[in-house]
Coordinates of C-alpha atoms in Angstrom, one line a residue:
X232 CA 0.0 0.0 0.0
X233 CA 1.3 2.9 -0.9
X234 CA 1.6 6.1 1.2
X235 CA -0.3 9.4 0.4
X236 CA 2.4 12.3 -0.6
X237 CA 3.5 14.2 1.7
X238 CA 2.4 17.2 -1.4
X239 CA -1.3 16.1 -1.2
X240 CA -1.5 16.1 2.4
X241 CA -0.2 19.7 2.5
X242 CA -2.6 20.7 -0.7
X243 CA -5.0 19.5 1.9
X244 CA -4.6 22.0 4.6
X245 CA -4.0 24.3 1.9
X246 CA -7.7 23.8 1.6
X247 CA -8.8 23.6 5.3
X248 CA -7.0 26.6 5.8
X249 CA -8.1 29.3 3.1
X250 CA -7.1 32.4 5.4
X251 CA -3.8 31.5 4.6
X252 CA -3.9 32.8 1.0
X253 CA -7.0 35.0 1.3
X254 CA -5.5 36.8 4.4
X255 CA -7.8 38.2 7.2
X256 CA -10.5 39.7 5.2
X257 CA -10.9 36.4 3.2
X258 CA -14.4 34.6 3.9
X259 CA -14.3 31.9 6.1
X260 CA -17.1 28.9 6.8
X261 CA -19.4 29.9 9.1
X262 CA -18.2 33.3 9.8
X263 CA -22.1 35.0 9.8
X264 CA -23.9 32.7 11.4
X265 CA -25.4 33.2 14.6
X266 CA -22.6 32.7 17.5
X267 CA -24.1 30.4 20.7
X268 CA -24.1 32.0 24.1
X269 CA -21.1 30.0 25.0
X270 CA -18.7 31.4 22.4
X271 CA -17.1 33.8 24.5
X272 CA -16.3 31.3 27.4
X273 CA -15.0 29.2 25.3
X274 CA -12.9 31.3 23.0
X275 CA -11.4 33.5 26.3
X276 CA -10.4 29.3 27.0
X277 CA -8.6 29.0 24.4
X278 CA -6.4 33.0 24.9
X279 CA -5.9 31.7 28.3
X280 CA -2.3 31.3 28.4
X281 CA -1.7 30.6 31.8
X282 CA -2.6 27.1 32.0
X283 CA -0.8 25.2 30.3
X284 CA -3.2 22.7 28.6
X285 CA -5.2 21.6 25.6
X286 CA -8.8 23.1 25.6
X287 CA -10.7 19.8 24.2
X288 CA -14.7 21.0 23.4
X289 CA -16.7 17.5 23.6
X290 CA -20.5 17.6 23.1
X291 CA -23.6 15.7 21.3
X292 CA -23.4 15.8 17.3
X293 CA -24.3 18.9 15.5
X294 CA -24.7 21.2 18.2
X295 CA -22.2 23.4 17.0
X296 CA -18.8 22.6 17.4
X297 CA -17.3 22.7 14.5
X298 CA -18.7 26.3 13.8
X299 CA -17.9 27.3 16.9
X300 CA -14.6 26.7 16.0
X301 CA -14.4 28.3 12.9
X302 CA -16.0 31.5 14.6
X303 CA -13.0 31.4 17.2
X304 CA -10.5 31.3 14.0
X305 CA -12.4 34.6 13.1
X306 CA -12.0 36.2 15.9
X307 CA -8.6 35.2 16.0
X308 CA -8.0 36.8 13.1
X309 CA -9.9 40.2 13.9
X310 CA -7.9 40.6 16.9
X311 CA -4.5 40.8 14.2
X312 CA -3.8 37.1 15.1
X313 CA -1.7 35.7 11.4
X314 CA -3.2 33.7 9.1
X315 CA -0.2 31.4 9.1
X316 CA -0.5 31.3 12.5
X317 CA -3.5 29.4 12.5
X318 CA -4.0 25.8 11.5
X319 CA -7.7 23.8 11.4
X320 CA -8.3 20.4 10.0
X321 CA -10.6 17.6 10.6
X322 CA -9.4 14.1 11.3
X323 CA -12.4 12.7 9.6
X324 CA -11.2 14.0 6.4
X325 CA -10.0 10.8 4.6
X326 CA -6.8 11.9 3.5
X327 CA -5.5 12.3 7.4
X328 CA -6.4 8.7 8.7
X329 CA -3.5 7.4 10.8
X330 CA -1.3 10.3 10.0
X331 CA -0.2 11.0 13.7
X332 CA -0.4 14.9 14.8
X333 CA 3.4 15.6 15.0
X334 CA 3.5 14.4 11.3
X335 CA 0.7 16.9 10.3
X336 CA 1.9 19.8 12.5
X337 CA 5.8 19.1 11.3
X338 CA 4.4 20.1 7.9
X339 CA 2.2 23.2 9.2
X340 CA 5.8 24.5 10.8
X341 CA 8.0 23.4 7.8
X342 CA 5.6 25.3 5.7
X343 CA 5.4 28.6 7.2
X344 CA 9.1 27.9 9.1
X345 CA 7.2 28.1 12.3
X346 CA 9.7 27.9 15.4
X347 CA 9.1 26.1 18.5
X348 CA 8.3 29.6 20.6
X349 CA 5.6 30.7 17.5
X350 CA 2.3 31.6 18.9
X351 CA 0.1 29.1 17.2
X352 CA -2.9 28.4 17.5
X353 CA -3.8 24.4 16.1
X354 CA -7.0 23.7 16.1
X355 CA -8.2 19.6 16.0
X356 CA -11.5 18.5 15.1
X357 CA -13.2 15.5 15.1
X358 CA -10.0 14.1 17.2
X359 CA -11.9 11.0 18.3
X360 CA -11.0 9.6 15.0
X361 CA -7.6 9.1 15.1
X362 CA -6.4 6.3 17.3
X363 CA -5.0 6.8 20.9
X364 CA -5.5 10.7 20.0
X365 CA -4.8 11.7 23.7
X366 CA -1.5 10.5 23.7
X367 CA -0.7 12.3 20.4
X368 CA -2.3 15.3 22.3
X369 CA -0.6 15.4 25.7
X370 CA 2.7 15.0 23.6
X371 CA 2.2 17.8 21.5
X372 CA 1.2 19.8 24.7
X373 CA 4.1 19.2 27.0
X374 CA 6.7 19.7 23.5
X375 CA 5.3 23.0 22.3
X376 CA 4.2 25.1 25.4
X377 CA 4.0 28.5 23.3
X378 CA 1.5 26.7 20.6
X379 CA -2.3 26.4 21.7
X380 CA -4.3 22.8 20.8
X381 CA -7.9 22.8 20.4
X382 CA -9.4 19.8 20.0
X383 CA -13.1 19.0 19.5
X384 CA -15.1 15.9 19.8
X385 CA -18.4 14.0 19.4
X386 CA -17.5 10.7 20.7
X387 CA -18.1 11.9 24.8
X388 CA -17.5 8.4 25.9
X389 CA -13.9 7.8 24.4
X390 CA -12.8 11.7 24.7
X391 CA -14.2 11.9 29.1
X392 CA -11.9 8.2 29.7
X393 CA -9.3 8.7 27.6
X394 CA -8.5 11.9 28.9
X395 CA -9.0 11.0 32.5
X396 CA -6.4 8.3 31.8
X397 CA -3.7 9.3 29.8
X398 CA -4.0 13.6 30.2
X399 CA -4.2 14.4 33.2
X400 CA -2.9 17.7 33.9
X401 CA -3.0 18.4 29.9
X402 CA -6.3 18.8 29.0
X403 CA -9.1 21.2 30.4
X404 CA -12.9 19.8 29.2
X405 CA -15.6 22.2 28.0
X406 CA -19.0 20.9 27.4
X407 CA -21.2 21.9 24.4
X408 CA -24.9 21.0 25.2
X409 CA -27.9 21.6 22.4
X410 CA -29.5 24.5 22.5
X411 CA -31.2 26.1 25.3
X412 CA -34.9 27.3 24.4
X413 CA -33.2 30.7 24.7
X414 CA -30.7 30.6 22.2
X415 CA -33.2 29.0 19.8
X416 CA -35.5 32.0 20.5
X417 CA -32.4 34.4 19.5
X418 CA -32.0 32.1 17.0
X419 CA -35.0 32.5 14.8
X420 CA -35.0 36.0 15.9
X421 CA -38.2 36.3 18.1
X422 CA -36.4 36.3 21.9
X423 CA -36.9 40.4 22.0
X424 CA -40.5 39.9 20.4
X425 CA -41.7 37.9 23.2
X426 CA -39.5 37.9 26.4
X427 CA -39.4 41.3 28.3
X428 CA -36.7 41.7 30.9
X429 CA -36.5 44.1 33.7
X430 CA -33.8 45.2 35.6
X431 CA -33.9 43.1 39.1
X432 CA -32.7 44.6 42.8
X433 CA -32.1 40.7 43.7
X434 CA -28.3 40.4 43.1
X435 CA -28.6 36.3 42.5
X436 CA -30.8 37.2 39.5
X437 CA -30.4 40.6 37.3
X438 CA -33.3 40.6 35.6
X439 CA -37.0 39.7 35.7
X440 CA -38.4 37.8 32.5
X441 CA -41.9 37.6 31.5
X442 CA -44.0 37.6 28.4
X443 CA -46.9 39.3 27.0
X444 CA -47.9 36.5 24.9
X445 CA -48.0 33.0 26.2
X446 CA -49.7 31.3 23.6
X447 CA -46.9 32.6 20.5
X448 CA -44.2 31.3 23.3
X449 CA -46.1 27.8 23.7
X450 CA -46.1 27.6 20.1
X451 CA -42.5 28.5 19.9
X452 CA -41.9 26.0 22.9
X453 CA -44.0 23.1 20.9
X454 CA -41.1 23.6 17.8
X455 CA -38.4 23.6 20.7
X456 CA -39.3 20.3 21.6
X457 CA -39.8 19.1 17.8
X458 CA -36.2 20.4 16.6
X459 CA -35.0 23.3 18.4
X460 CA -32.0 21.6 19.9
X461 CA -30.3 21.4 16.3
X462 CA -28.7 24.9 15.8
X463 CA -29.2 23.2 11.3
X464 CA -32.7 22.3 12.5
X465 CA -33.6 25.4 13.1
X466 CA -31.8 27.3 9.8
X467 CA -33.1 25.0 7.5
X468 CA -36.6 24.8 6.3
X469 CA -35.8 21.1 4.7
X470 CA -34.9 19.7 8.1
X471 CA -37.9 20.9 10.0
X472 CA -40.3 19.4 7.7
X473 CA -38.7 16.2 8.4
X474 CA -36.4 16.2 11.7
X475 CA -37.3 12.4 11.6
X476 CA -34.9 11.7 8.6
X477 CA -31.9 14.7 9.7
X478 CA -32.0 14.1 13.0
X479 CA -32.1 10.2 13.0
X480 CA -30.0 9.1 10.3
X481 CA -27.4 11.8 11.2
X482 CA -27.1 11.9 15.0
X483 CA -28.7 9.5 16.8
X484 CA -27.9 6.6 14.0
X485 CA -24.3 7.6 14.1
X486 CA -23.6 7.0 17.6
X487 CA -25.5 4.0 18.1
X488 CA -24.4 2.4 15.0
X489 CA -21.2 3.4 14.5
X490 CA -19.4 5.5 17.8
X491 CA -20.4 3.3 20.7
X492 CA -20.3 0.1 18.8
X493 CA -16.5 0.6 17.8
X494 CA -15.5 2.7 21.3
X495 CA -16.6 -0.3 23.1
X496 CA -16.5 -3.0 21.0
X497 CA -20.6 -3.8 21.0
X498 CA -21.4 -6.5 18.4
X499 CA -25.2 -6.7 18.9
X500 CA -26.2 -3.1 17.6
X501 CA -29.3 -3.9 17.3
X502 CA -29.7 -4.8 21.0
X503 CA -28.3 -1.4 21.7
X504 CA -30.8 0.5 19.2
X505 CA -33.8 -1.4 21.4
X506 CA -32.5 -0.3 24.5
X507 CA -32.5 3.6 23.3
X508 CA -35.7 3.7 21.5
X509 CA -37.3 2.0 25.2
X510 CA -35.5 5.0 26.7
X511 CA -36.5 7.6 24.3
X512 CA -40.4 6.6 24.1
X513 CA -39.7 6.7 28.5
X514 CA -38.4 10.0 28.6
X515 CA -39.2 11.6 31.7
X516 CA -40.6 8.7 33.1
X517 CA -39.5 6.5 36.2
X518 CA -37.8 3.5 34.9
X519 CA -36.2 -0.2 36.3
X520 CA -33.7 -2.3 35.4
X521 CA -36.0 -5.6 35.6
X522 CA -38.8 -3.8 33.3
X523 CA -35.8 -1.9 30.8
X524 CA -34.6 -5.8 30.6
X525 CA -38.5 -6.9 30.0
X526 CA -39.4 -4.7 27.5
X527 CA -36.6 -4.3 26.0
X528 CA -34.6 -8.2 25.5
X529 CA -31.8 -6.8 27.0
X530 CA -29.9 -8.3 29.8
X531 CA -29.6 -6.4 33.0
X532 CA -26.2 -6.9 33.5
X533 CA -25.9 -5.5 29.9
X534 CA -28.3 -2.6 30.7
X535 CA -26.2 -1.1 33.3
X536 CA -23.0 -0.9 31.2
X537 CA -25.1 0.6 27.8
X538 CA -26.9 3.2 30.0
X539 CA -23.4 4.1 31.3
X540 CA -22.3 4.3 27.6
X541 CA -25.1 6.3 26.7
X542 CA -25.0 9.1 29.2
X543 CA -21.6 9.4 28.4
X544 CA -22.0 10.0 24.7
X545 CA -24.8 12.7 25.8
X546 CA -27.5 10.8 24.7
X547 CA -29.7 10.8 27.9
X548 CA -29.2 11.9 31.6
X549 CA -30.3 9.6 34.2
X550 CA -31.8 11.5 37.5
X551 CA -31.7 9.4 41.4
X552 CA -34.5 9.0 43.2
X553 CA -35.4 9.9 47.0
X554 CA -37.6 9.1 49.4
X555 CA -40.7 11.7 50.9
X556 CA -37.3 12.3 53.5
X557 CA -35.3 13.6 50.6
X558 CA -32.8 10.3 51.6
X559 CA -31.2 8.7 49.0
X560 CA -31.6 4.8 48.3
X561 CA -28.9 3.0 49.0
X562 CA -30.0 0.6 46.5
X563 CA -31.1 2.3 43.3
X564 CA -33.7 0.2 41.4
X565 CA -35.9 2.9 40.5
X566 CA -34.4 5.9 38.3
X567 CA -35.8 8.7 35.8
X568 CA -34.2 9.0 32.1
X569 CA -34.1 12.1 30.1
X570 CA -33.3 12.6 26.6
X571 CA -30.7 14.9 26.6
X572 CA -32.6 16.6 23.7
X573 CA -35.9 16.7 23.5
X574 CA -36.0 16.8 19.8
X575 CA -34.5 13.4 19.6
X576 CA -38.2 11.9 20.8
X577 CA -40.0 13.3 18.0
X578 CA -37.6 12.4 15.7
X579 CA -37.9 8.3 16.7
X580 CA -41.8 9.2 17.1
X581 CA -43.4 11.6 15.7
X582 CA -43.4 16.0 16.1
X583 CA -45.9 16.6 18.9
X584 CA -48.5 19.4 19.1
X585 CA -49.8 21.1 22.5
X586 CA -52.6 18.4 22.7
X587 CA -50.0 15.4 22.5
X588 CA -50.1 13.0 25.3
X589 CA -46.3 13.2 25.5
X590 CA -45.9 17.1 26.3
X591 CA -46.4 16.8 29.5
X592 CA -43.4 14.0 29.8
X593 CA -41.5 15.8 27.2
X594 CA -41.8 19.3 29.1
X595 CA -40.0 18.2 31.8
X596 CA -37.3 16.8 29.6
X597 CA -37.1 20.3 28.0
X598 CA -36.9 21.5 32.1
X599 CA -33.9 18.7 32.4
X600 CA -32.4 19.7 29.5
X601 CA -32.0 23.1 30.4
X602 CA -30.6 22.8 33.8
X603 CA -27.8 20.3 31.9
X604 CA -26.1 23.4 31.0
X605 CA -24.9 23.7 34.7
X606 CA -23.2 20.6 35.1
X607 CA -22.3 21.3 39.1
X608 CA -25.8 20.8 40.1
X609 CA -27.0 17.5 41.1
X610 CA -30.6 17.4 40.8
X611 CA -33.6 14.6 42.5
X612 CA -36.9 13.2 42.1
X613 CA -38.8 12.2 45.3
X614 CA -41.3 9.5 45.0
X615 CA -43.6 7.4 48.0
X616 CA -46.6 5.8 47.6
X617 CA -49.0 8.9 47.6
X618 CA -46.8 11.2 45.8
X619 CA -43.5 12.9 43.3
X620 CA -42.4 15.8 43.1
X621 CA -39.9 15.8 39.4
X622 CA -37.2 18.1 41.0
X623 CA -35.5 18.6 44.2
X624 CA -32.1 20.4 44.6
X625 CA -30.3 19.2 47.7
X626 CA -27.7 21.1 49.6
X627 CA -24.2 19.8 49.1
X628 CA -23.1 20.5 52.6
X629 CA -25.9 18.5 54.1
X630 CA -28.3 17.1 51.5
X631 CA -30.9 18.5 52.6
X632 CA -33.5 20.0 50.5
X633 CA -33.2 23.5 49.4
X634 CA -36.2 24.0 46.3
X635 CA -38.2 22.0 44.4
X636 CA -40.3 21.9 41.4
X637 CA -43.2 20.2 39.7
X638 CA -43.2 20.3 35.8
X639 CA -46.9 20.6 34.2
X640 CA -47.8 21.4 31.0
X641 CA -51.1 22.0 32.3
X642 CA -53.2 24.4 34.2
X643 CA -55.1 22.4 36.2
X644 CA -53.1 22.2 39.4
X645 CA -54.3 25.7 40.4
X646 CA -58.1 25.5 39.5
X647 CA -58.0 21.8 41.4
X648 CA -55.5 22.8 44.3
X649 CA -56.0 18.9 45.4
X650 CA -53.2 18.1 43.4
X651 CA -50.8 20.0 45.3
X652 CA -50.8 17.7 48.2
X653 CA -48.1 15.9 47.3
X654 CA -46.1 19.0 47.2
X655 CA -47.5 20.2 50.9
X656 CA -46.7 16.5 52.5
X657 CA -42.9 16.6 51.1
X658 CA -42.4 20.3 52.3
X659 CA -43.9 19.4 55.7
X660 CA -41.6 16.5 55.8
X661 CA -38.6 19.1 54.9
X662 CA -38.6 22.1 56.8
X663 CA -35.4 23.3 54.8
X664 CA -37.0 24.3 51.9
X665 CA -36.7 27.9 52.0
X666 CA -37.7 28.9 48.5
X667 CA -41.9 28.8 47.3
X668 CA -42.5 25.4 45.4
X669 CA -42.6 26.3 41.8
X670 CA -45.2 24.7 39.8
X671 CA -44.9 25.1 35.5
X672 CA -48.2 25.5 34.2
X673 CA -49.4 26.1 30.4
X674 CA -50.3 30.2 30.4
X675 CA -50.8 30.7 34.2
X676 CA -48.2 33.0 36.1
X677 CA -49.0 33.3 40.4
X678 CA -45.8 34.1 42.0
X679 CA -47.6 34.6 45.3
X680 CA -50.0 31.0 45.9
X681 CA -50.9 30.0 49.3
X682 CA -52.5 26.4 50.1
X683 CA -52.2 24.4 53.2
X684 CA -49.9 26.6 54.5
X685 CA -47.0 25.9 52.1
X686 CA -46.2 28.8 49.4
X687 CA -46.3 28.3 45.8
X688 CA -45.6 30.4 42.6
X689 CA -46.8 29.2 39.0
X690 CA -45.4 30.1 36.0
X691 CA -45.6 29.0 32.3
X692 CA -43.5 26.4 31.2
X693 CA -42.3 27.6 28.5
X694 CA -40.9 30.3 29.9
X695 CA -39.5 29.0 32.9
X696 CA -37.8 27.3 30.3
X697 CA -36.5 30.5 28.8
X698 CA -35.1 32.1 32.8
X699 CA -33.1 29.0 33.1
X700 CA -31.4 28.9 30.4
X701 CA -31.1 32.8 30.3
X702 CA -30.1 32.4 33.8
X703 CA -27.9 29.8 34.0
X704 CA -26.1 31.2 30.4
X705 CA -25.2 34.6 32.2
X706 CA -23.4 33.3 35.1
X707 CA -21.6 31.6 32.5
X708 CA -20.6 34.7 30.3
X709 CA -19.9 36.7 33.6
X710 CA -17.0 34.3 34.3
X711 CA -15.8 35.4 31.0
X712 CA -16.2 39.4 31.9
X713 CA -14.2 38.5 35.2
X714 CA -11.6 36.8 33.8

């Protein structure tokens, strides 16, 4: 077999790298589309000199990584970075299979005559692809400590172990989750149409969000769920008449046929493909090892290690159940699964509408899949015999309860206050929860609900939806302005 020239692997990243004979004003990919609400974070990351490590940017397929990337080589160059300075390719390009990355970057420097104390900036994608890539990393890190690596991945599973195993030290992790419903709203251009924010006195929360048109949110919430988590999804007509066959065939398919199968050597793919679609149809729903192993043919044993596999590749979330005491059980058999985006349901099964007998299951995956995007908070369900409540937030310092929320995508709760019992029983039984039990409804907003004695406050769904994310991506963007 012969080798490819070293002359077509260079015309290669001649390619991949079109800034280097355009110059800074050339056009780049990407360059005006939309930028998520986690670019800055991640690109003051990668100008962060003073840690000495690769920045590696895992996340689920097509949420935005590569783009990301390529917005980061834009900036790069607006800030009077050179073009030569900067090197992209993608290891699933064919022509770079088994080259190792010394080899590729020895012909970047030889190229341009780069020096060992350059300021580079080499940027990896799709790393997963090239075998024992974390050593080829961590080696490339510790020879150059003037050039910057940034490397991104899809495969979660391989890119969290490997580099928990062989780069320690050498690589700092940042995650890429699917969209919040905010950033889809800015995304099709409607988040200043229907969110208003006010300036808030609280200093934990800066503004106050509401709407003044809950029934154009729902509707916007409804296409959320359907294919909002897809930043393509949502530009692209084609797709959103049939998520089914983009976001199947290209995401979901791909991992479960191809990633996991080969990370972990999984010969029954078939077996694994039941287990997720059990899963998927069960999002938000309280599941067991003996009923997964039932329904789906699968082997308990088996189970365990594929829903490890699967939360690892960002596929689903799995959430530990307490007791009315907010204890934990020392034996899980019980748990909750959630979709880590909610678009990947309708995909298998159908688009919903408001009316579907799923939204209410599917909202509170929407809820889950928001808070994912902070990934220090350890979340709960509590279940007894006469009652759940979907979330409960327990302190670190004591586990005890600190808030807690019920997820309806219904109004009913608060015209049939029976059906806040549940709620009044748990709070009785946990005196630490200091903050009013926040129940989602469909259009009905009460911040200040009394019943039994316990303090509720109601608020749509859909855009409770919208404060968390909007919430929880300003902390993260105020790290940036502090940094």
């Amino acid at each position: 077999m012969l080798e490819i020239a070293k002359k077509d692997i260079i015309s290669r990243l001649q390619f991949d790298n079109p800034w280097w004979e355009q110059g800074k004003n050339g056009k780049i990919a990407f360059e005006n589309t939309l930028r998520r609400k986690y670019f800055e974070a991640f690109h003051q990351k990668i100008l962060d000199v003073s840690v000495r490590r690769a920045v590696v940017l895992m996340g689920p397929r097509r949420v935005g990584k590569t783009v990301m990337v390529y917005h980061s080589v834009r900036e790069l160059l607006n800030s009077g970075i050179d073009e030569k300075n900067i090197l992209y390719l993608s290891l699933e390009t064919p022509i770079y299979t088994g080259l190792p990355l010394e080899k590729i970057l020895s012909y970047f420097q030889e190229l341009f005559n780069h020096k060992r104390d350059a300021k580079l900036f080499i940027f990896f994608d799709e790393i997963q692809y090239l075998r024992n890539w974390e050593i080829h990393l961590k080696s490339l890190v510790d020879s150059f400590a003037e050039y910057r690596f940034v490397a991104t991945g899809s495969a979660a599973a391989a890119l969290r172990l490997k580099s928990a195993e062989s780069g320690a030290g050498r690589f700092s992790d940042y995650i890429l989750p699917p969209l919040t419903f905010t950033e889809y709203l800015m995304f099709i251009g409607r988040e200043t149409e229907l969110i208003t924010a006010t300036p808030n006195k609280n200093p934990v929360y800066s503004y106050e969000y509401s709407t003044s048109n809950i029934e154009t949110l729902n509707e916007e919430f409804v296409n959320y769920l359907n294919f909002g988590g897809y930043p393509e999804a949502v530009f692209s007509e084609t797709i959103r008449q049939d998520p089914g066959q983009y976001i199947k065939s290209d995401i979901i398919d791909k991992v479960l046929l191809r990633d996991l199968p080969s990370l972990y050597g999984i010969s029954d793919i078939q077996e694994l493909n039941r287990l997720f679609t059990t899963l998927a149809y069960n999002s938000g729903n309280e599941v067991n090892l003996e009923g997964l192993s039932q329904f789906s043919g699968v082997a308990k044993n088996t189970i365990k290690r594929y829903l490890e596999y699967l939360e690892a590749a960002f596929l689903i979330r799995r959430v530990e159940r307490i007791d009315q005491n907010a204890k934990r059980f020392k034996r899980a058999v019980c748990f909750k699964v959630y979709l880590t985006n909610p678009s990947m349901r309708a995909a298998l099964f159908g688009q919903l509408n408001a009316d579907s007998e799923a939204m209410g299951a599917m909202t509170e995956t929407a809820i889950f899949s928001q808070w994912q995007h902070n990934m220090t908070i350890e979340l709960y369900y509590a279940r007894w015999n006469s009652g759940e409540i979907d979330i409960v937030h327990l302190k670190p310092s004591n586990q005890s309860p600190s808030w807690a929320v019920e997820v309806k995508w219904s109004d009913r709760p608060y015209r049939s206050n029976s059906e806040l019992d549940n709620c009044v029983e748990f709070v009785k039984k946990n005196p630490t929860i200091s903050h009013p039990i926040m129940i989602t409804s469909r259009t009905i907003t009460d911040e200040n609900f009394l019943y039994k004695g316990v303090n509720f406050a109601f608020q749509p769904a859909s855009l409770y939806a919208y404060i968390l994310g909007a919430n929880i991506l300003r902390r993260i963007n105020e790290k940036v302005s502090t940094f």
